């Protein structure tokens, strides 16, 4: 009997041609498919002629399902986990199941494929040697701004997912906090008919969205350039102290402008440095 295995199977993020032959073969061969939304996945499985029984495994039942599935795996079944799109566990359920399977000594095998995060990074033109993935930002503006302040200090490319309902508000908050000098990339509807990648300042990207309402539709990955690492060393301690002191009473932009006036340092660099103090 083959060793019981949990397969983590990636599915397309919009283009059915991105389904890998190995993903299809695995889904046909396993005893059971755990799916985030069985009705949604039924269409995908029908398209590829997969008749394996499905069982729901989503955010609200994952703990109980993980127990049941590990029980089935222990008894010798093979199971595949899929999500609605892309790679399971990447802003999708599955972590609890994989953890439980590992703890039970069950073999876990990836069947890799599409992932919006990686597809977006690969075409962004942003540094990819290191990056930080935030998943979804908080829905409420106050919490989102707090998170954006934290992220804005990162010295590496940072990436988050965003939905059609919030993309404009989210970019408006990003502009308010980062100013207009940070390079960002907005990857929309990747692998689909209306795939678009907008790049430039937040101001430029927002203007594109305002000029064409269609640009606000669909699914988004937002990628932001990290703070230049040399920044901190380039500014002397006197200017840093002054900036820190002014930040207690002034908004970031104003504090950076005053210190730039006095010290002669570049205003944008002081602004970016101030963001790192605030984080
Ligand atoms: N597990 C998925 C993956 O591997 O990318 C992500 C699932 S998460 C619930 C869904 C979010 O991923 C969407 O709201 C959007 O931000 C992003 N996303 C998914 N498909 C996308 C696409 N084709 N183009 C751009 N973003 C996409």
CSV table of C-alpha atoms and ligand atoms in Angstrom, one decimal:
chain,number,residue,atom,x,y,z
A,1,UNK,CA,0.0,0.0,0.0
A,2,UNK,CA,1.4,3.5,-0.9
A,3,UNK,CA,2.4,5.7,2.1
A,4,UNK,CA,-0.6,7.9,3.2
A,5,UNK,CA,0.2,11.4,2.0
A,6,UNK,CA,-1.3,14.8,2.2
A,7,UNK,CA,-0.7,16.7,-1.1
A,8,UNK,CA,-0.9,20.5,-1.1
A,9,UNK,CA,-2.0,21.2,-4.6
A,10,UNK,CA,-1.9,24.6,-6.3
A,11,UNK,CA,-4.6,25.5,-8.8
A,12,UNK,CA,-4.8,28.4,-11.3
A,13,UNK,CA,-5.3,32.1,-10.3
A,14,UNK,CA,-7.5,32.8,-13.3
A,15,UNK,CA,-6.2,31.0,-16.3
A,16,UNK,CA,-7.1,27.3,-16.5
A,17,UNK,CA,-4.0,26.6,-18.7
A,18,UNK,CA,-1.9,27.2,-15.6
A,19,UNK,CA,-3.2,23.9,-14.1
A,20,UNK,CA,-0.2,21.6,-14.1
A,21,UNK,CA,-0.5,18.0,-15.4
A,22,UNK,CA,0.8,16.8,-12.0
A,23,UNK,CA,-1.9,18.7,-10.2
A,24,UNK,CA,-4.6,17.0,-12.3
A,25,UNK,CA,-3.0,13.5,-11.9
A,26,UNK,CA,-2.7,14.0,-8.1
A,27,UNK,CA,-6.3,15.1,-7.8
A,28,UNK,CA,-7.5,12.1,-9.8
A,29,UNK,CA,-5.4,9.7,-7.8
A,30,UNK,CA,-6.1,10.7,-4.2
A,31,UNK,CA,-9.0,9.2,-2.1
A,32,UNK,CA,-10.3,12.6,-1.0
A,33,UNK,CA,-10.0,16.3,-1.9
A,34,UNK,CA,-10.3,18.8,0.9
A,35,UNK,CA,-11.5,22.1,-0.7
A,36,UNK,CA,-12.0,25.6,0.6
A,37,UNK,CA,-15.3,25.9,-1.2
A,38,UNK,CA,-16.5,22.6,-2.8
A,39,UNK,CA,-19.1,24.3,-5.1
A,40,UNK,CA,-16.4,26.6,-6.5
A,41,UNK,CA,-13.9,23.8,-6.9
A,42,UNK,CA,-16.5,21.5,-8.5
A,43,UNK,CA,-16.2,23.6,-11.7
A,44,UNK,CA,-12.4,23.2,-11.8
A,45,UNK,CA,-12.6,19.5,-11.2
A,46,UNK,CA,-15.3,19.0,-13.8
A,47,UNK,CA,-13.2,20.8,-16.4
A,48,UNK,CA,-10.3,18.4,-15.8
A,49,UNK,CA,-12.5,15.3,-15.5
A,50,UNK,CA,-11.6,14.8,-11.8
A,51,UNK,CA,-14.3,12.7,-10.0
A,52,UNK,CA,-12.6,12.3,-6.6
A,53,UNK,CA,-15.0,13.0,-3.6
A,54,UNK,CA,-14.6,16.4,-2.0
A,55,UNK,CA,-15.0,17.6,1.6
A,56,UNK,CA,-15.1,21.3,2.8
A,57,UNK,CA,-12.1,22.6,4.7
A,58,UNK,CA,-12.3,26.4,5.2
A,59,UNK,CA,-11.5,29.0,7.9
A,60,UNK,CA,-14.5,28.1,10.0
A,61,UNK,CA,-14.2,24.4,10.2
A,62,UNK,CA,-10.5,23.8,9.6
A,63,UNK,CA,-9.7,22.7,13.2
A,64,UNK,CA,-12.3,19.9,13.2
A,65,UNK,CA,-11.6,18.9,9.6
A,66,UNK,CA,-7.9,18.7,10.3
A,67,UNK,CA,-8.6,16.1,13.0
A,68,UNK,CA,-10.9,14.1,10.7
A,69,UNK,CA,-8.5,14.3,7.8
A,70,UNK,CA,-5.5,13.2,9.9
A,71,UNK,CA,-7.6,10.3,11.2
A,72,UNK,CA,-8.4,9.3,7.5
A,73,UNK,CA,-4.7,9.7,6.6
A,74,UNK,CA,-3.7,7.5,9.5
A,75,UNK,CA,-6.0,4.8,8.3
A,76,UNK,CA,-4.2,4.9,5.0
A,77,UNK,CA,-6.1,7.4,2.8
A,78,UNK,CA,-4.4,9.9,0.6
A,79,UNK,CA,-5.7,13.4,0.7
A,80,UNK,CA,-5.2,16.5,-1.5
A,81,UNK,CA,-5.8,20.0,-0.2
A,82,UNK,CA,-6.9,22.8,-2.7
A,83,UNK,CA,-8.1,26.4,-2.2
A,84,UNK,CA,-10.3,28.5,-4.3
A,85,UNK,CA,-7.3,29.7,-6.3
A,86,UNK,CA,-3.6,29.6,-6.3
A,87,UNK,CA,-1.5,28.0,-3.6
A,88,UNK,CA,-3.2,26.7,-0.4
A,89,UNK,CA,-2.0,28.3,2.9
A,90,UNK,CA,-1.0,31.6,1.1
A,91,UNK,CA,-3.7,33.8,2.6
A,92,UNK,CA,-5.8,30.7,2.4
A,93,UNK,CA,-6.7,27.8,4.9
A,94,UNK,CA,-4.5,24.8,5.4
A,95,UNK,CA,-1.9,25.7,8.0
A,96,UNK,CA,-3.7,23.8,10.8
A,97,UNK,CA,-4.2,20.8,8.6
A,98,UNK,CA,-0.5,20.7,7.5
A,99,UNK,CA,0.7,21.2,11.1
A,100,UNK,CA,-1.6,18.4,12.4
A,101,UNK,CA,-0.5,16.1,9.6
A,102,UNK,CA,3.2,16.8,10.4
A,103,UNK,CA,2.7,16.3,14.1
A,104,UNK,CA,1.1,12.9,13.3
A,105,UNK,CA,4.1,11.9,11.2
A,106,UNK,CA,2.2,12.0,7.9
A,107,UNK,CA,4.1,12.8,4.7
A,108,UNK,CA,3.1,16.2,3.3
A,109,UNK,CA,4.0,16.8,-0.4
A,110,UNK,CA,3.7,20.1,-2.3
A,111,UNK,CA,2.3,20.1,-5.9
A,112,UNK,CA,3.4,23.6,-6.8
A,113,UNK,CA,1.8,26.0,-9.3
A,114,UNK,CA,0.3,29.4,-9.5
A,115,UNK,CA,0.5,31.9,-6.7
A,116,UNK,CA,-0.6,35.6,-7.1
A,117,UNK,CA,2.2,36.9,-4.8
A,118,UNK,CA,5.0,35.2,-6.7
A,119,UNK,CA,3.5,36.0,-10.1
A,120,UNK,CA,3.3,39.7,-9.2
A,121,UNK,CA,6.8,39.8,-7.7
A,122,UNK,CA,8.2,38.2,-10.9
A,123,UNK,CA,7.0,41.1,-13.1
A,124,UNK,CA,7.2,44.0,-10.6
A,125,UNK,CA,10.7,45.1,-11.4
A,126,UNK,CA,11.2,45.5,-7.6
A,127,UNK,CA,14.0,43.9,-5.6
A,128,UNK,CA,13.2,40.2,-5.0
A,129,UNK,CA,16.3,39.1,-3.2
A,130,UNK,CA,14.4,39.7,0.0
A,131,UNK,CA,10.7,40.5,0.5
A,132,UNK,CA,8.0,40.7,3.1
A,133,UNK,CA,4.4,39.4,2.6
A,134,UNK,CA,1.7,40.9,4.7
A,135,UNK,CA,-1.3,39.0,3.3
A,136,UNK,CA,-4.4,41.3,3.6
A,137,UNK,CA,-4.2,44.7,5.3
A,138,UNK,CA,-6.8,45.5,8.0
A,139,UNK,CA,-10.2,46.6,6.6
A,140,UNK,CA,-10.6,49.6,8.8
A,141,UNK,CA,-8.7,52.7,7.8
A,142,UNK,CA,-7.2,53.5,11.3
A,143,UNK,CA,-5.8,50.0,11.7
A,144,UNK,CA,-4.7,50.0,8.1
A,145,UNK,CA,-2.8,53.2,8.5
A,146,UNK,CA,-1.1,51.9,11.6
A,147,UNK,CA,0.0,48.8,9.7
A,148,UNK,CA,1.2,50.9,6.7
A,149,UNK,CA,3.4,53.0,9.0
A,150,UNK,CA,5.0,49.8,10.3
A,151,UNK,CA,5.5,48.4,6.8
A,152,UNK,CA,6.8,51.7,5.4
A,153,UNK,CA,10.0,51.3,7.5
A,154,UNK,CA,10.9,48.0,6.0
A,155,UNK,CA,14.2,48.0,4.0
A,156,UNK,CA,12.9,45.3,1.6
A,157,UNK,CA,10.1,45.0,-0.9
A,158,UNK,CA,6.7,44.5,0.8
A,159,UNK,CA,3.7,43.0,-0.7
A,160,UNK,CA,0.0,42.7,0.2
A,161,UNK,CA,-3.2,41.4,-1.3
A,162,UNK,CA,-6.2,43.7,-1.8
A,163,UNK,CA,-9.8,43.4,-2.9
A,164,UNK,CA,-11.7,45.4,-5.4
A,165,UNK,CA,-13.8,47.1,-2.7
A,166,UNK,CA,-10.8,48.6,-0.9
A,167,UNK,CA,-8.1,49.2,-3.5
A,168,UNK,CA,-8.7,52.9,-3.9
A,169,UNK,CA,-9.0,53.7,-0.1
A,170,UNK,CA,-6.0,51.6,0.5
A,171,UNK,CA,-3.9,53.4,-2.0
A,172,UNK,CA,-5.1,56.7,-0.8
A,173,UNK,CA,-3.9,55.8,2.7
A,174,UNK,CA,-0.6,54.6,1.2
A,175,UNK,CA,-0.2,58.0,-0.5
A,176,UNK,CA,-1.0,59.9,2.6
A,177,UNK,CA,1.6,58.0,4.6
A,178,UNK,CA,4.4,57.4,2.1
A,179,UNK,CA,4.2,60.6,0.1
A,180,UNK,CA,4.8,60.5,-3.6
A,181,UNK,CA,8.4,59.4,-3.9
A,182,UNK,CA,7.9,55.7,-3.2
A,183,UNK,CA,7.8,53.3,-6.2
A,184,UNK,CA,4.9,51.0,-6.1
A,185,UNK,CA,3.5,48.3,-8.5
A,186,UNK,CA,-0.2,47.3,-8.8
A,187,UNK,CA,-0.7,43.9,-10.4
A,188,UNK,CA,-4.3,43.3,-11.4
A,189,UNK,CA,-6.1,40.3,-12.7
A,190,UNK,CA,-3.0,38.4,-13.4
A,191,UNK,CA,-3.2,35.6,-15.9
A,192,UNK,CA,-6.7,36.7,-16.9
A,193,UNK,CA,-8.0,38.7,-19.9
A,194,UNK,CA,-7.7,42.1,-18.2
A,195,UNK,CA,-4.3,41.6,-16.7
A,196,UNK,CA,-2.7,45.0,-16.0
A,197,UNK,CA,0.5,46.0,-14.2
A,198,UNK,CA,0.7,49.7,-13.2
A,199,UNK,CA,4.0,51.0,-11.8
A,200,UNK,CA,5.3,54.3,-10.6
A,201,UNK,CA,4.6,56.7,-7.7
A,202,UNK,CA,1.4,56.1,-5.7
A,203,UNK,CA,0.1,59.4,-7.1
A,204,UNK,CA,0.6,58.0,-10.7
A,205,UNK,CA,-1.1,54.7,-9.9
A,206,UNK,CA,-4.0,56.4,-8.2
A,207,UNK,CA,-4.5,58.7,-11.1
A,208,UNK,CA,-4.7,55.7,-13.5
A,209,UNK,CA,-7.4,54.2,-11.3
A,210,UNK,CA,-9.3,57.5,-11.1
A,211,UNK,CA,-9.2,58.0,-14.9
A,212,UNK,CA,-10.5,54.5,-15.7
A,213,UNK,CA,-13.0,52.8,-13.3
A,214,UNK,CA,-12.2,49.4,-14.9
A,215,UNK,CA,-8.8,49.6,-13.3
A,216,UNK,CA,-10.4,49.3,-9.9
A,217,UNK,CA,-12.1,46.0,-10.8
A,218,UNK,CA,-10.8,42.6,-10.1
A,219,UNK,CA,-8.1,41.1,-7.8
A,220,UNK,CA,-5.0,43.0,-6.8
A,221,UNK,CA,-1.5,42.5,-5.5
A,222,UNK,CA,0.2,45.7,-4.3
A,223,UNK,CA,4.0,45.8,-4.1
A,224,UNK,CA,6.0,48.6,-2.5
A,225,UNK,CA,9.7,49.4,-2.7
A,226,UNK,CA,11.5,49.2,0.6
A,227,UNK,CA,13.3,52.1,2.3
A,228,UNK,CA,16.9,52.5,0.9
A,229,UNK,CA,19.2,50.8,3.5
A,230,UNK,CA,21.9,53.4,3.4
A,231,UNK,CA,19.5,56.1,4.7
A,232,UNK,CA,20.2,55.7,8.4
A,233,UNK,CA,24.0,55.9,8.0
A,234,UNK,CA,23.9,58.9,5.7
A,235,UNK,CA,22.3,61.3,8.1
A,236,UNK,CA,24.3,62.6,11.1
A,237,UNK,CA,23.2,62.1,14.7
A,238,UNK,CA,22.4,65.8,15.3
A,239,UNK,CA,19.9,65.9,12.4
A,240,UNK,CA,18.4,62.6,13.6
A,241,UNK,CA,17.9,64.0,17.1
A,242,UNK,CA,16.3,67.1,15.8
A,243,UNK,CA,14.0,65.1,13.6
A,244,UNK,CA,13.0,62.8,16.5
A,245,UNK,CA,12.3,65.8,18.7
A,246,UNK,CA,10.2,67.6,16.0
A,247,UNK,CA,8.2,64.4,15.3
A,248,UNK,CA,6.7,64.7,18.8
A,249,UNK,CA,4.9,67.9,17.8
A,250,UNK,CA,4.8,68.0,14.0
A,251,UNK,CA,3.5,65.8,11.2
A,252,UNK,CA,6.2,63.8,9.4
A,253,UNK,CA,6.2,66.0,6.3
A,254,UNK,CA,6.6,69.2,8.3
A,255,UNK,CA,9.3,67.8,10.6
A,256,UNK,CA,11.3,66.5,7.6
A,257,UNK,CA,11.0,69.9,5.8
A,258,UNK,CA,12.2,71.8,8.9
A,259,UNK,CA,15.2,69.5,9.4
A,260,UNK,CA,16.0,69.6,5.6
A,261,UNK,CA,16.0,73.4,5.9
A,262,UNK,CA,18.4,73.5,8.8
A,263,UNK,CA,20.7,70.6,8.0
A,264,UNK,CA,20.7,70.6,4.2
A,265,UNK,CA,19.9,66.9,4.0
A,266,UNK,CA,17.4,65.8,1.3
A,267,UNK,CA,13.8,66.2,2.4
A,268,UNK,CA,12.6,62.9,1.0
A,269,UNK,CA,15.4,61.0,2.7
A,270,UNK,CA,14.5,62.7,6.0
A,271,UNK,CA,10.9,61.8,5.4
A,272,UNK,CA,11.7,58.2,4.8
A,273,UNK,CA,14.0,58.1,7.9
A,274,UNK,CA,11.2,59.7,10.0
A,275,UNK,CA,8.9,56.8,8.9
A,276,UNK,CA,11.4,54.4,10.4
A,277,UNK,CA,11.2,56.2,13.7
A,278,UNK,CA,7.4,56.2,13.7
A,279,UNK,CA,7.2,52.4,13.1
B,1,LIG,N1,-3.8,31.4,-2.4
B,1,LIG,C1,-3.9,32.5,-3.3
B,1,LIG,C2,-2.5,32.6,-4.0
B,1,LIG,O1,-1.8,31.7,-4.1
B,1,LIG,O2,-2.2,33.7,-4.5
B,1,LIG,C3,-4.4,33.8,-2.7
B,1,LIG,C4,-5.7,33.7,-2.1
B,1,LIG,S1,-6.3,35.1,-1.3
B,1,LIG,C5,-7.7,34.6,-0.5
B,1,LIG,C6,-7.0,36.0,-2.7
B,1,LIG,C7,-6.3,37.3,-3.0
B,1,LIG,O3,-5.1,37.0,-3.8
B,1,LIG,C8,-7.1,38.2,-3.9
B,1,LIG,O4,-7.9,39.1,-3.1
B,1,LIG,C9,-6.0,39.0,-4.6
B,1,LIG,O5,-5.5,40.0,-3.7
B,1,LIG,C10,-4.9,38.0,-4.8
B,1,LIG,N2,-5.1,37.4,-6.1
B,1,LIG,C11,-5.6,36.1,-6.4
B,1,LIG,N3,-5.6,35.9,-7.7
B,1,LIG,C12,-5.2,37.1,-8.3
B,1,LIG,C13,-5.0,37.5,-9.7
B,1,LIG,N4,-5.3,36.7,-10.7
B,1,LIG,N5,-4.4,38.7,-9.9
B,1,LIG,C14,-4.1,39.5,-8.8
B,1,LIG,N6,-4.3,39.2,-7.6
B,1,LIG,C15,-4.8,38.0,-7.3
